[in-house]
Amino acid sequence: MNIEIFLGRFHPLIVHLPIGFVLLAFLMMLWAKRSKSTSFHQAISFSLLLGAASALGSVILGWLLASDGGYDDSTLFWHRWLGIGVALLTIFAWLVNAGKIKASQRVLPATLWVSVILIGLTGHFGGVLTHGSTYLVQYAPGFIQKMLSENATANEDISLPSQPDSIAVYQHLIAPIINNKCVACHNESKKKGGLILTSQEDILNGGEQGEVVMAGDPYESGLFQRVVLPQTSKKFMPPKGEPLTYSEIKLLEWWISGGASFDEKLLDKPLPKEIETLLLKDFHVSVTVKPYYERVAVEPASAESIDKLTAVGFSTKPLSADNNFLQVELTADSPTFQQIEALLEVSEQITWLNLGGKGITDAMLPVIGKLPNLTKLSIEQNEITDEGVQELRKLAHLQYLNLYGTKISDKALESIKEINSLNSLYVWQTDVSQEAIEALNEDRPNLTIDSGFQFENVN
Ligand code: HEC
């Protein structure tokens, strides 16, 4: 077995011989034709004989080398059969030239033309097998790379969903690494070490030496251990082809440490800073979701409208120096509907609104429902009921909603459930039941609900 590989590894050395000999015969043929000389006949014959012999040798050694596996199947297919084609054509050319096969004058030149073209193609596929498809043009001038990159890119099978929350860790990050670097030798037909890495089931089944993934412990997992050995180690994976990159190793380590789940999403758990950084660097995935008010821009509110608000008992402050959003708070008690309606003067700009404990009623909430950029609303300790809360369903960007100490009940949660952007909800000291909260939490796991439940139990 090993002797085959030992011999096979001479293939790259001797393949250069037939290339030289056949090319030489081809050039002599062209020259002889041009100078109408017959004195090349013997030399062409000798050159073709050496070409045929070395081509045959190359085919045999190449076959042995390929038996070791680990090459891209379709590239290998073309390289192998084109190479065999070259050997057969060269033998044929020699026989024709030596008069052992009777053929018309035109056959020899035609055969040599085809051989030379096939040699070029075979050599190209051979290069792709050993150096990868990007080797040749890696340092090419930009315009050539651009022309080629429209057809092929190095990472073409890594296509990530554009939204970070739809990225599945195994499917989108881990499987592509394994497919690119391991599956050539670990698949249904080529189970090196008894290990198949093409499906969840096979990965969990492990190889001859047992399991290769120990959920939670990469350092005990063959799948990880093997890729971080010194590259000179016999056990280093992949034994052939490109080793894993630093990012790929880190992703694999993080995936196994986190429990090696096959269906977890990227944002299901907090991401370590390092993973966040490499996702951004290598995959251009940004997982830090900016707050709404940093993603949109509004015109500044006019001084006149701010004055109007102040006149009816509101205080306004800019949210930050970078944008025109406003934080607005009611300072007056028990406002009239008209006072509240004044908010519409700056409806675009209000992003934080505090009306806590000021005698707000259901009748005023339709006004609040018309503030399109509201992200934070405090209306706690007011006489608000389920009916009023219905008006808040239209707040498409609301993230924080404080309803503590209001008159709402379970029914309000039905309206609140429709506010998809919401991530913090305060409902303690209301008639909302623990069951309803649990049901909402099940529907919306990312929504933090503060119900003050434990405090009430203590009382
Ligand atoms: C060129 C072929 C080739 C490639 C590519 C390859 N392997 Fe292997 N792998 C082997 C061979 C051969 C064995 C058996 C000999 C050994 O255990 O070292 C093996 C064995 C293993 C084993 C041990 C299985 C057992 O239980 O005995 C693990 C784990 C493994 N490979 C992981 C990987 C990973 C991970 C990758 C991708 C990063 C990979 N291999 C890529 C050829 C390959």
Coordinates of C-alpha atoms and ligand atoms in Angstrom, one line a residue:
M1 CA 0.0 0.0 0.0
N2 CA 2.7 2.5 1.0
I3 CA 5.0 1.5 -1.8
E4 CA 2.2 2.6 -4.2
I5 CA 2.1 6.0 -2.7
F6 CA 5.9 6.2 -2.6
L7 CA 6.1 5.4 -6.3
G8 CA 3.0 7.6 -7.1
R9 CA 4.8 10.6 -5.7
F10 CA 7.3 10.5 -8.6
H11 CA 4.4 11.3 -10.9
P12 CA 4.9 15.1 -10.8
L13 CA 8.6 14.6 -11.5
I14 CA 8.3 12.4 -14.6
V15 CA 5.3 14.0 -16.2
H16 CA 7.6 16.7 -17.5
L17 CA 9.4 14.2 -19.7
P18 CA 6.5 13.4 -22.2
I19 CA 5.7 17.1 -22.3
G20 CA 9.2 17.8 -23.5
F21 CA 9.6 14.9 -25.8
V22 CA 6.2 15.2 -27.6
L23 CA 6.6 19.0 -27.9
L24 CA 10.1 18.4 -29.4
A25 CA 8.7 15.9 -31.9
F26 CA 5.9 18.4 -32.8
L27 CA 8.4 21.2 -33.3
M28 CA 10.6 19.1 -35.5
M29 CA 7.7 18.0 -37.5
L30 CA 6.7 21.7 -38.1
W31 CA 10.3 22.5 -39.0
A32 CA 10.7 19.6 -41.3
K33 CA 7.5 20.6 -43.1
R34 CA 8.5 24.2 -43.5
S35 CA 12.0 23.4 -44.7
K36 CA 10.8 20.5 -46.8
S37 CA 13.5 18.4 -45.2
T38 CA 13.3 14.6 -44.6
S39 CA 16.4 14.5 -42.3
F40 CA 14.3 14.8 -39.2
H41 CA 12.5 11.6 -39.7
Q42 CA 14.7 9.5 -37.4
A43 CA 14.9 12.2 -34.7
I44 CA 11.1 12.5 -34.7
S45 CA 10.8 8.8 -34.3
F46 CA 13.2 8.7 -31.4
S47 CA 11.5 11.6 -29.7
L48 CA 8.1 10.0 -30.1
L49 CA 9.3 6.7 -28.7
L50 CA 10.7 8.4 -25.6
G51 CA 7.5 10.5 -25.4
A52 CA 5.3 7.4 -25.6
A53 CA 7.3 5.5 -23.0
S54 CA 7.4 8.4 -20.5
A55 CA 3.8 9.1 -21.1
L56 CA 2.9 5.5 -20.3
G57 CA 5.1 5.7 -17.1
S58 CA 3.4 8.9 -16.1
V59 CA 0.0 7.4 -16.4
I60 CA 0.9 4.4 -14.3
L61 CA 2.5 6.5 -11.5
G62 CA -0.4 9.0 -11.7
W63 CA -2.9 6.1 -11.3
L64 CA -1.0 5.0 -8.1
L65 CA -0.9 8.5 -6.7
A66 CA -4.6 9.0 -7.3
S67 CA -5.4 5.8 -5.5
D68 CA -4.4 7.5 -2.3
G69 CA -7.5 9.7 -2.6
G70 CA -8.2 13.2 -1.4
Y71 CA -8.5 14.9 -4.8
D72 CA -11.4 16.8 -6.3
D73 CA -13.3 14.1 -8.2
S74 CA -14.3 15.9 -11.4
T75 CA -10.8 17.6 -11.8
L76 CA -9.2 14.2 -11.3
F77 CA -11.5 12.6 -13.8
W78 CA -10.5 15.1 -16.6
H79 CA -6.8 15.0 -15.7
R80 CA -6.7 11.2 -15.6
W81 CA -8.5 10.6 -18.9
L82 CA -6.9 13.4 -20.8
G83 CA -3.5 12.1 -19.6
I84 CA -4.4 8.6 -20.9
G85 CA -5.5 10.2 -24.1
V86 CA -2.1 11.8 -24.5
A87 CA -0.3 8.5 -23.9
L88 CA -2.4 6.7 -26.5
L89 CA -2.1 9.4 -29.1
T90 CA 1.7 9.5 -28.6
I91 CA 2.0 5.7 -29.0
F92 CA -0.2 6.0 -32.1
A93 CA 1.9 8.8 -33.6
W94 CA 5.1 6.8 -33.0
L95 CA 3.6 3.8 -34.8
V96 CA 2.4 5.9 -37.7
N97 CA 5.8 7.7 -38.0
A98 CA 7.6 4.3 -37.9
G99 CA 5.4 3.0 -40.6
K100 CA 4.0 0.3 -38.4
I101 CA 0.6 1.7 -39.1
K102 CA -0.2 2.7 -42.6
A103 CA -1.9 6.1 -42.7
S104 CA -2.1 9.1 -45.0
Q105 CA 0.4 11.9 -44.8
R106 CA -1.9 14.1 -42.9
V107 CA -2.5 11.8 -40.0
L108 CA 0.8 12.3 -38.2
P109 CA 0.7 16.2 -38.1
A110 CA -3.0 16.0 -37.0
T111 CA -2.2 13.6 -34.2
L112 CA 0.6 15.7 -32.9
W113 CA -1.5 18.9 -33.0
V114 CA -4.2 17.1 -30.9
S115 CA -1.6 15.7 -28.5
V116 CA 0.0 19.1 -27.9
I117 CA -3.4 20.6 -27.1
L118 CA -4.3 17.7 -24.8
I119 CA -1.0 18.0 -23.0
G120 CA -1.8 21.6 -22.3
L121 CA -5.2 20.7 -20.9
T122 CA -3.9 17.7 -18.9
G123 CA -1.2 19.9 -17.4
H124 CA -3.8 22.5 -16.4
F125 CA -6.0 20.1 -14.6
G126 CA -2.9 18.6 -12.9
G127 CA -2.0 22.1 -11.7
V128 CA -5.5 22.6 -10.3
L129 CA -5.3 19.2 -8.5
T130 CA -2.2 20.1 -6.6
H131 CA -2.3 23.9 -6.3
G132 CA -6.1 24.6 -6.4
S133 CA -7.9 26.5 -9.0
T134 CA -6.9 30.0 -7.8
Y135 CA -3.1 29.4 -7.9
L136 CA -2.5 30.3 -11.4
V137 CA -4.1 33.7 -11.3
Q138 CA -3.5 34.6 -7.7
Y139 CA -0.9 37.2 -8.7
A140 CA -2.4 38.1 -12.0
P141 CA -3.1 41.7 -12.9
G142 CA -6.4 43.0 -11.6
F143 CA -8.2 43.0 -14.9
I144 CA -7.5 39.3 -15.5
Q145 CA -8.7 38.4 -12.0
K146 CA -11.8 40.4 -12.5
M147 CA -12.6 38.6 -15.8
L148 CA -12.2 35.2 -14.1
S149 CA -13.9 36.0 -10.9
E150 CA -17.1 36.5 -12.7
N151 CA -17.2 32.8 -13.3
A152 CA -15.6 31.4 -10.2
T153 CA -14.8 32.6 -6.7
A154 CA -12.8 30.8 -4.1
N155 CA -15.7 30.7 -1.6
E156 CA -18.5 30.1 -3.9
D157 CA -20.2 27.4 -1.9
I158 CA -20.2 29.6 1.2
S159 CA -23.2 31.7 0.8
L160 CA -24.5 33.2 4.0
P161 CA -28.0 34.6 4.5
S162 CA -27.8 38.3 4.7
Q163 CA -29.6 38.6 8.0
P164 CA -27.4 37.4 10.9
D165 CA -30.4 36.0 12.7
S166 CA -31.1 33.6 9.9
I167 CA -27.6 32.1 9.9
A168 CA -27.6 28.5 11.1
V169 CA -24.3 27.7 12.8
Y170 CA -23.8 24.2 11.5
Q171 CA -25.4 24.6 8.1
H172 CA -23.9 27.9 7.1
L173 CA -20.6 28.0 8.9
I174 CA -19.4 24.5 9.9
A175 CA -20.6 22.3 7.1
P176 CA -18.9 24.4 4.4
I177 CA -15.6 24.0 6.2
I178 CA -16.0 20.3 6.3
N179 CA -17.2 20.1 2.7
N180 CA -14.3 22.0 1.4
K181 CA -11.5 20.4 3.4
C182 CA -12.6 17.0 4.7
V183 CA -15.3 15.4 2.6
A184 CA -13.1 14.5 -0.3
C185 CA -11.8 11.6 1.9
H186 CA -14.6 11.2 4.3
N187 CA -17.7 10.4 2.2
E188 CA -19.9 7.4 1.4
S189 CA -17.6 6.0 -1.2
K190 CA -14.3 6.9 0.5
K191 CA -14.5 6.4 4.2
K192 CA -11.0 7.1 5.3
G193 CA -10.5 6.0 9.0
G194 CA -14.1 4.6 8.8
L195 CA -15.3 8.2 9.0
I196 CA -18.0 9.9 7.0
L197 CA -18.5 13.6 7.5
T198 CA -21.4 14.3 5.1
S199 CA -24.3 14.3 7.5
Q200 CA -25.2 14.9 11.1
E201 CA -25.8 11.2 11.6
D202 CA -22.5 10.1 10.1
I203 CA -20.5 12.7 12.0
L204 CA -22.1 11.6 15.3
N205 CA -21.3 7.9 14.4
G206 CA -17.6 8.7 14.3
G207 CA -14.9 6.6 12.8
E208 CA -12.9 3.5 13.5
Q209 CA -11.6 4.9 16.8
G210 CA -15.0 6.0 18.0
E211 CA -16.7 9.3 18.3
V212 CA -15.0 12.3 16.8
V213 CA -17.2 15.0 18.3
M214 CA -17.5 15.3 22.1
A215 CA -20.1 18.0 22.5
G216 CA -18.7 20.7 24.8
D217 CA -15.1 19.6 24.6
P218 CA -13.2 20.3 21.4
Y219 CA -9.9 19.2 22.9
E220 CA -11.3 15.6 23.4
S221 CA -12.9 15.7 19.9
G222 CA -11.0 14.0 17.1
L223 CA -12.6 16.3 14.6
F224 CA -10.8 19.3 16.3
Q225 CA -7.7 17.6 17.6
R226 CA -6.7 16.4 14.2
V227 CA -6.8 19.9 12.6
V228 CA -4.6 21.5 15.3
L229 CA -1.7 19.0 15.3
P230 CA 1.6 20.1 13.8
Q231 CA 1.3 19.8 10.1
T232 CA 4.2 17.4 10.0
S233 CA 2.2 14.9 12.2
K234 CA 1.0 11.8 10.4
K235 CA -2.4 12.3 12.0
F236 CA -2.8 15.9 10.9
M237 CA -6.0 16.5 8.9
P238 CA -6.4 17.1 6.1
P239 CA -3.3 15.1 5.2
K240 CA -3.4 16.6 1.7
G241 CA -4.8 19.9 0.4
E242 CA -5.2 23.2 2.2
P243 CA -5.1 23.1 6.0
L244 CA -7.9 24.9 7.9
T245 CA -7.4 28.6 8.3
Y246 CA -7.2 30.2 11.7
S247 CA -10.8 31.4 11.4
E248 CA -12.0 27.9 10.4
I249 CA -10.2 26.4 13.4
K250 CA -11.7 28.9 15.8
L251 CA -15.2 28.4 14.4
L252 CA -14.9 24.6 14.8
E253 CA -13.6 25.0 18.3
W254 CA -16.4 27.4 19.2
W255 CA -19.1 25.2 17.7
I256 CA -17.9 22.1 19.6
S257 CA -17.5 24.0 22.9
G258 CA -21.0 25.3 22.5
G259 CA -22.4 21.8 22.4
A260 CA -21.9 21.0 18.7
S261 CA -25.6 21.6 17.9
F262 CA -26.8 20.9 14.4
D263 CA -29.7 23.3 14.4
E264 CA -28.7 26.2 16.5
K265 CA -28.9 29.7 15.0
L266 CA -26.0 32.2 15.2
L267 CA -27.8 34.5 17.5
D268 CA -29.4 31.9 19.8
K269 CA -26.6 32.5 22.3
P270 CA -24.3 35.4 23.1
L271 CA -21.3 35.4 20.7
P272 CA -17.8 35.6 22.1
K273 CA -16.0 38.8 21.0
E274 CA -13.5 36.8 19.0
I275 CA -16.1 35.0 16.9
E276 CA -17.9 38.2 16.3
T277 CA -14.7 39.8 15.0
L278 CA -13.8 36.9 12.7
L279 CA -17.4 36.7 11.3
L280 CA -17.1 40.4 10.4
K281 CA -13.6 40.0 9.0
D282 CA -14.0 36.8 7.0
F283 CA -17.7 36.6 6.2
H284 CA -18.6 40.3 6.4
V285 CA -21.4 39.5 8.8
S286 CA -22.1 42.1 11.4
V287 CA -24.0 40.7 14.4
T288 CA -24.2 43.9 16.3
V289 CA -27.6 45.2 15.6
K290 CA -27.7 49.0 15.8
P291 CA -30.6 50.6 17.7
Y292 CA -33.3 51.9 15.5
Y293 CA -32.5 55.6 16.1
E294 CA -29.0 55.0 14.7
R295 CA -30.3 53.5 11.6
V296 CA -32.7 56.1 10.5
A297 CA -32.5 59.9 10.1
V298 CA -35.1 62.5 10.5
E299 CA -35.2 66.3 9.9
P300 CA -34.7 68.5 13.0
A301 CA -37.9 69.7 14.7
S302 CA -38.6 73.4 14.2
A303 CA -38.0 75.7 17.1
E304 CA -41.6 76.8 16.8
S305 CA -43.0 73.3 17.4
I306 CA -40.7 72.7 20.3
D307 CA -42.0 76.0 21.8
K308 CA -45.5 74.8 21.4
L309 CA -44.8 71.6 23.3
T310 CA -43.1 73.4 26.1
A311 CA -46.0 75.8 26.4
V312 CA -48.4 72.9 27.0
G313 CA -46.2 71.2 29.7
F314 CA -43.7 69.0 28.0
S315 CA -39.9 69.1 28.3
T316 CA -37.9 68.1 25.3
K317 CA -34.2 67.1 25.1
P318 CA -32.2 65.9 22.1
L319 CA -31.5 62.2 22.2
S320 CA -27.9 62.7 21.1
A321 CA -25.7 65.1 19.2
D322 CA -25.6 62.7 16.2
N323 CA -29.3 62.8 15.2
N324 CA -32.5 64.9 15.5
F325 CA -34.5 62.6 17.7
L326 CA -36.1 63.9 20.8
Q327 CA -36.8 62.5 24.3
V328 CA -40.0 64.0 25.5
E329 CA -41.4 64.0 29.0
L330 CA -44.6 65.4 30.4
T331 CA -44.1 67.7 33.3
A332 CA -47.7 68.9 33.7
D333 CA -50.2 66.7 35.6
S334 CA -53.6 65.5 34.3
P335 CA -53.2 66.8 30.7
T336 CA -56.2 67.4 28.4
F337 CA -56.5 65.7 25.1
Q338 CA -55.4 68.9 23.4
Q339 CA -52.2 69.0 25.4
I340 CA -51.4 65.4 24.4
E341 CA -52.3 66.1 20.8
A342 CA -49.5 68.7 20.7
L343 CA -47.1 65.8 20.5
L344 CA -48.1 65.4 16.8
E345 CA -46.2 68.7 16.2
V346 CA -43.0 66.6 16.5
S347 CA -44.4 63.2 15.7
E348 CA -41.4 62.2 13.5
Q349 CA -38.8 63.2 16.0
I350 CA -40.1 61.7 19.2
T351 CA -38.3 58.5 20.0
W352 CA -38.5 58.4 23.8
L353 CA -41.7 59.4 25.5
N354 CA -42.3 59.5 29.2
L355 CA -45.9 59.9 30.4
G356 CA -45.6 57.9 33.6
G357 CA -48.0 58.7 36.4
K358 CA -49.5 61.8 34.8
G359 CA -53.2 60.9 34.5
I360 CA -53.1 59.6 31.0
T361 CA -56.3 57.9 29.8
D362 CA -57.2 55.4 27.1
A363 CA -58.7 58.3 25.1
M364 CA -55.3 59.8 24.6
L365 CA -53.5 56.7 23.4
P366 CA -54.6 57.1 19.7
V367 CA -52.3 60.1 19.6
I368 CA -49.3 58.0 20.9
G369 CA -50.1 55.4 18.2
K370 CA -49.3 58.0 15.6
L371 CA -45.7 58.5 16.6
P372 CA -43.9 56.4 14.0
N373 CA -40.4 56.5 15.4
L374 CA -41.2 55.8 19.0
T375 CA -38.8 53.3 20.5
K376 CA -39.3 53.8 24.2
L377 CA -42.6 54.5 25.9
S378 CA -43.3 54.9 29.6
I379 CA -47.0 55.1 30.5
E380 CA -46.9 53.3 33.8
Q381 CA -49.2 54.2 36.7
N382 CA -51.9 55.6 34.6
E383 CA -55.6 54.6 34.2
I384 CA -54.9 52.7 31.0
T385 CA -56.9 49.5 30.1
D386 CA -56.6 46.8 27.5
E387 CA -58.6 48.9 25.1
G388 CA -56.1 51.8 25.1
V389 CA -53.2 49.4 24.6
Q390 CA -54.7 48.3 21.3
E391 CA -53.7 51.7 19.9
L392 CA -50.0 50.8 20.5
R393 CA -50.0 48.0 18.1
K394 CA -49.1 50.4 15.3
L395 CA -45.8 51.3 16.9
A396 CA -43.6 49.3 14.6
H397 CA -40.3 50.2 16.2
L398 CA -41.2 50.2 19.9
Q399 CA -38.6 48.4 21.9
Y400 CA -39.4 49.3 25.5
L401 CA -42.9 49.5 27.0
N402 CA -43.6 50.2 30.6
L403 CA -47.2 49.5 31.7
Y404 CA -46.6 48.8 35.3
G405 CA -49.3 49.8 37.7
T406 CA -51.9 50.2 34.9
K407 CA -55.4 48.6 34.7
I408 CA -54.4 46.1 31.9
S409 CA -55.2 42.4 32.0
D410 CA -54.3 39.3 29.9
K411 CA -56.1 40.7 26.9
A412 CA -53.6 43.6 26.6
L413 CA -50.9 41.0 25.8
E414 CA -52.7 40.0 22.6
S415 CA -52.1 43.6 21.4
I416 CA -48.6 43.7 22.7
K417 CA -47.8 40.4 20.9
E418 CA -48.2 42.2 17.7
I419 CA -45.4 44.7 18.4
N420 CA -42.6 42.6 16.9
S421 CA -39.8 45.1 17.7
L422 CA -40.5 45.0 21.4
N423 CA -37.8 43.6 23.7
S424 CA -38.6 44.9 27.2
L425 CA -42.0 44.9 28.8
Y426 CA -43.0 45.9 32.3
V427 CA -46.3 44.7 33.6
W428 CA -46.0 44.3 37.3
Q429 CA -48.8 45.4 39.5
T430 CA -51.4 44.8 36.8
D431 CA -54.0 42.1 36.3
V432 CA -51.9 40.2 33.8
S433 CA -51.7 36.6 34.9
Q434 CA -48.5 34.6 35.2
E435 CA -49.9 32.0 32.7
A436 CA -50.4 34.7 30.1
I437 CA -46.9 36.0 30.6
E438 CA -45.5 32.5 30.2
A439 CA -47.5 32.0 27.0
L440 CA -46.2 35.2 25.6
N441 CA -42.7 34.3 26.5
E442 CA -43.0 31.1 24.7
D443 CA -44.0 32.9 21.5
R444 CA -41.4 35.6 21.9
P445 CA -38.3 34.2 23.6
N446 CA -36.3 37.4 23.0
L447 CA -38.8 39.5 24.9
T448 CA -37.9 40.2 28.5
I449 CA -41.0 40.6 30.6
D450 CA -40.8 42.0 34.0
S451 CA -43.9 41.0 35.9
G452 CA -42.6 41.5 39.5
F453 CA -44.0 38.1 40.1
Q454 CA -41.6 37.1 42.8
F455 CA -42.0 40.3 44.8
E456 CA -45.8 39.8 44.9
N457 CA -45.4 36.2 46.1
V458 CA -43.3 37.5 49.0
N459 CA -46.0 39.8 50.2
Ligands
HEC1 C1 -6.6 13.3 1.7 C2 -7.5 12.6 2.4 C3 -8.1 13.1 3.7 C4 -8.7 14.4 4.0 C5 -8.9 15.5 3.0 C6 -9.1 14.4 5.4 N1 -8.8 13.2 5.9 FE1 -9.2 12.6 7.8 N2 -8.4 10.8 7.5 C7 -7.8 10.4 6.3 C8 -7.2 9.1 6.5 C9 -6.4 8.3 5.5 C10 -7.6 8.7 7.8 C11 -7.2 7.4 8.5 C12 -5.8 7.4 9.1 C13 -5.7 8.2 10.3 O1 -6.5 8.0 11.2 O2 -4.9 9.1 10.4 C14 -8.3 9.8 8.4 C15 -8.8 9.7 9.7 C16 -9.5 10.8 10.3 C17 -10.0 10.8 11.6 C18 -9.9 9.6 12.6 C19 -11.1 8.7 12.4 C20 -11.0 7.5 13.3 O3 -11.9 7.3 14.1 O4 -10.1 6.7 13.1 C21 -10.5 12.0 11.8 C22 -11.2 12.5 13.1 C23 -10.4 12.8 10.6 N3 -9.7 12.0 9.7 C24 -10.8 14.1 10.5 C25 -10.6 14.8 9.3 C26 -11.0 16.2 9.2 C27 -11.7 17.0 10.3 C28 -10.7 16.6 8.0 C29 -10.9 17.9 7.3 C30 -10.3 19.0 8.0 C31 -10.1 15.4 7.3 N4 -10.1 14.4 8.2 C32 -9.7 15.4 6.0 C33 -7.7 11.1 5.2 C34 -8.2 12.4 5.0

